[in-house]
mmCIF file of C-alpha atoms in Angstrom:
data_model
loop_
_atom_site.group_PDB
_atom_site.id
_atom_site.type_symbol
_atom_site.label_atom_id
_atom_site.label_comp_id
_atom_site.label_asym_id
_atom_site.label_seq_id
_atom_site.Cartn_x
_atom_site.Cartn_y
_atom_site.Cartn_z
ATOM 1 C CA MET A 1 -23.205 7.927 49.092
ATOM 2 C CA SER A 2 -23.346 6.269 45.712
ATOM 3 C CA GLY A 3 -20.449 6.079 43.231
ATOM 4 C CA PHE A 4 -17.776 3.829 41.927
ATOM 5 C CA THR A 5 -15.001 2.613 44.015
ATOM 6 C CA LEU A 6 -11.412 2.586 42.805
ATOM 7 C CA LEU A 7 -11.497 -1.184 42.580
ATOM 8 C CA GLU A 8 -14.617 -1.088 40.326
ATOM 9 C CA LEU A 9 -12.979 1.491 38.015
ATOM 10 C CA LEU A 10 -9.839 -0.672 37.787
ATOM 11 C CA VAL A 11 -11.885 -3.752 36.891
ATOM 12 C CA VAL A 12 -13.651 -1.817 34.132
ATOM 13 C CA MET A 13 -10.356 -0.473 32.810
ATOM 14 C CA VAL A 14 -8.902 -4.019 32.713
ATOM 15 C CA ILE A 15 -11.917 -5.307 30.806
ATOM 16 C CA ILE A 16 -11.581 -2.483 28.265
ATOM 17 C CA GLY A 17 -7.879 -3.119 27.925
ATOM 18 C CA LEU A 18 -8.537 -6.856 27.341
ATOM 19 C CA LEU A 19 -11.144 -6.050 24.662
ATOM 20 C CA ALA A 20 -8.787 -3.637 22.912
ATOM 21 C CA ALA A 21 -5.990 -6.140 22.982
ATOM 22 C CA TYR A 22 -8.189 -8.754 21.350
ATOM 23 C CA VAL A 23 -9.948 -6.582 18.822
ATOM 24 C CA GLY A 24 -7.013 -4.296 17.845
ATOM 25 C CA PRO A 25 -4.829 -6.807 16.030
ATOM 26 C CA LYS A 26 -7.772 -8.184 14.079
ATOM 27 C CA TYR A 27 -8.768 -4.703 13.013
ATOM 28 C CA PHE A 28 -5.323 -3.728 11.850
ATOM 29 C CA SER A 29 -4.809 -6.952 9.946
ATOM 30 C CA GLN A 30 -7.967 -6.145 7.967
ATOM 31 C CA ILE A 31 -6.462 -2.738 7.027
ATOM 32 C CA GLY A 32 -3.492 -4.524 5.473
ATOM 33 C CA LYS A 33 -5.819 -6.850 3.513
ATOM 34 C CA SER A 34 -7.838 -3.919 2.197
ATOM 35 C CA GLU A 35 -4.667 -2.118 0.943
ATOM 36 C CA THR A 36 -3.570 -5.253 -0.943
ATOM 37 C CA LYS A 37 -7.109 -5.578 -2.459
ATOM 38 C CA THR A 38 -7.052 -1.944 -3.412
ATOM 39 C CA ALA A 39 -3.689 -2.476 -5.149
ATOM 40 C CA MET A 40 -5.003 -5.468 -7.047
ATOM 41 C CA ALA A 41 -8.051 -3.587 -8.198
ATOM 42 C CA GLN A 42 -5.889 -0.590 -9.334
ATOM 43 C CA ILE A 43 -3.564 -2.921 -11.261
ATOM 44 C CA ASN A 44 -6.588 -4.552 -12.890
ATOM 45 C CA ALA A 45 -8.029 -1.159 -13.870
ATOM 46 C CA LEU A 46 -4.634 0.043 -15.175
ATOM 47 C CA GLY A 47 -4.332 -3.212 -17.208
ATOM 48 C CA LYS A 48 -7.756 -2.508 -18.884
ATOM 49 C CA ALA A 49 -6.629 1.020 -19.736
ATOM 50 C CA LEU A 50 -3.369 -0.343 -21.203
ATOM 51 C CA ASP A 51 -5.316 -2.819 -23.271
ATOM 52 C CA GLN A 52 -7.513 0.008 -24.619
ATOM 53 C CA TYR A 53 -4.407 2.021 -25.409
ATOM 54 C CA ARG A 54 -3.000 -0.957 -27.379
ATOM 55 C CA LEU A 55 -6.165 -1.334 -29.331
ATOM 56 C CA ASP A 56 -6.080 2.301 -30.403
ATOM 57 C CA VAL A 57 -2.407 2.810 -30.944
ATOM 58 C CA GLY A 58 -1.301 -0.694 -31.935
ATOM 59 C CA HIS A 59 1.180 -1.246 -29.140
ATOM 60 C CA TYR A 60 1.596 -0.805 -25.386
ATOM 61 C CA PRO A 61 3.330 2.390 -24.243
ATOM 62 C CA GLY A 62 7.070 1.898 -23.779
ATOM 63 C CA THR A 63 8.754 1.926 -20.385
ATOM 64 C CA GLU A 64 9.918 5.542 -20.931
ATOM 65 C CA ALA A 65 6.414 6.793 -21.713
ATOM 66 C CA GLY A 66 5.124 4.634 -18.848
ATOM 67 C CA LEU A 67 1.673 4.828 -17.397
ATOM 68 C CA ALA A 68 1.545 8.552 -17.897
ATOM 69 C CA ALA A 69 0.768 7.745 -21.539
ATOM 70 C CA LEU A 70 -2.712 6.667 -20.360
ATOM 71 C CA PHE A 71 -3.604 10.202 -19.301
ATOM 72 C CA ALA A 72 -1.479 12.498 -21.469
ATOM 73 C CA LYS A 73 -0.766 12.020 -25.215
ATOM 74 C CA PRO A 74 2.783 10.917 -25.794
ATOM 75 C CA GLN A 75 4.695 12.623 -28.678
ATOM 76 C CA GLY A 76 4.513 10.905 -31.965
ATOM 77 C CA GLU A 77 1.353 8.824 -31.228
ATOM 78 C CA ALA A 78 -1.022 9.945 -33.906
ATOM 79 C CA LYS A 79 -3.576 7.192 -33.184
ATOM 80 C CA TRP A 80 -3.785 8.070 -29.457
ATOM 81 C CA ASP A 81 -7.439 8.514 -28.560
ATOM 82 C CA GLY A 82 -7.327 9.038 -24.760
ATOM 83 C CA PRO A 83 -7.266 9.887 -22.058
ATOM 84 C CA TYR A 84 -7.726 6.283 -21.009
ATOM 85 C CA LEU A 85 -7.951 7.199 -17.346
ATOM 86 C CA GLN A 86 -10.234 9.849 -15.782
ATOM 87 C CA LYS A 87 -7.365 11.131 -13.542
ATOM 88 C CA ASN A 88 -3.605 10.787 -13.570
ATOM 89 C CA VAL A 89 -2.223 7.401 -12.494
ATOM 90 C CA PRO A 90 -2.609 7.143 -8.683
ATOM 91 C CA PRO A 91 0.169 5.873 -6.451
ATOM 92 C CA ASP A 92 -0.212 2.409 -4.879
ATOM 93 C CA PRO A 93 -2.013 2.300 -1.517
ATOM 94 C CA TRP A 94 1.327 2.821 0.240
ATOM 95 C CA GLY A 95 2.082 6.033 -1.633
ATOM 96 C CA LYS A 96 4.696 4.663 -4.048
ATOM 97 C CA PRO A 97 4.399 4.696 -7.898
ATOM 98 C CA TYR A 98 3.437 1.524 -9.738
ATOM 99 C CA VAL A 99 6.219 -0.193 -11.629
ATOM 100 C CA TYR A 100 5.622 -0.485 -15.356
ATOM 101 C CA ARG A 101 7.946 -2.256 -17.857
ATOM 102 C CA GLN A 102 7.423 -2.880 -21.507
ATOM 103 C CA PRO A 103 8.404 -5.293 -22.776
ATOM 104 C CA GLY A 104 7.796 -7.262 -19.666
ATOM 105 C CA GLU A 105 9.494 -10.410 -18.315
ATOM 106 C CA HIS A 106 6.122 -12.135 -17.638
ATOM 107 C CA GLY A 107 4.056 -10.949 -20.646
ATOM 108 C CA ASP A 108 3.610 -7.998 -23.005
ATOM 109 C CA TYR A 109 4.192 -5.681 -20.035
ATOM 110 C CA ASP A 110 4.825 -6.032 -16.305
ATOM 111 C CA LEU A 111 2.781 -3.896 -13.940
ATOM 112 C CA LEU A 112 3.412 -4.200 -10.227
ATOM 113 C CA SER A 113 3.535 -2.761 -6.779
ATOM 114 C CA TYR A 114 6.228 -3.802 -4.349
ATOM 115 C CA GLY A 115 3.809 -3.762 -1.454
ATOM 116 C CA LYS A 116 4.075 -2.128 1.887
ATOM 117 C CA ASP A 117 7.882 -2.440 2.255
ATOM 118 C CA GLY A 118 8.548 -0.972 -1.302
ATOM 119 C CA GLN A 119 11.106 -3.767 -1.953
ATOM 120 C CA PRO A 120 11.002 -6.665 -4.411
ATOM 121 C CA GLY A 121 9.775 -9.956 -2.895
ATOM 122 C CA GLY A 122 8.402 -10.201 0.565
ATOM 123 C CA SER A 123 5.456 -11.946 2.097
ATOM 124 C CA SER A 124 2.131 -11.023 3.627
ATOM 125 C CA GLU A 125 1.563 -7.221 3.440
ATOM 126 C CA ALA A 126 5.105 -6.786 1.987
ATOM 127 C CA ALA A 127 4.430 -9.208 -0.890
ATOM 128 C CA ASP A 128 4.548 -7.822 -4.490
ATOM 129 C CA ILE A 129 1.220 -7.366 -6.171
ATOM 130 C CA THR A 130 1.504 -8.088 -9.909
ATOM 131 C CA ASN A 131 -0.538 -8.367 -13.168
ATOM 132 C CA TRP A 132 0.803 -11.957 -13.871
#
């Protein structure tokens, strides 16, 4: 009679468990890195759209108008020649809205994501991703 014994099956299960324990953390750390890179790319793209808005209108949108001014014409902006984005402003990779302030503390405007934890500061995946 041929087949696997219980001991052979247990050995295979232990090997699979060891491989999963080794590969799993490496895989999930890459997911965190990709979310951070996505946020950086989105901030960069939003920054370019904001610069185009400024070239057309003569100033960056105020904090009240926010990033929505890149997709929909704000009231009283006769020189607006948008939309400056193909779609409405996406949330950051963690599902939270980007923070936009104009005037900014670090430049003409501040554009940032608070990272995975949604709180100012932090480190690693919880670190803020900014345009400065």
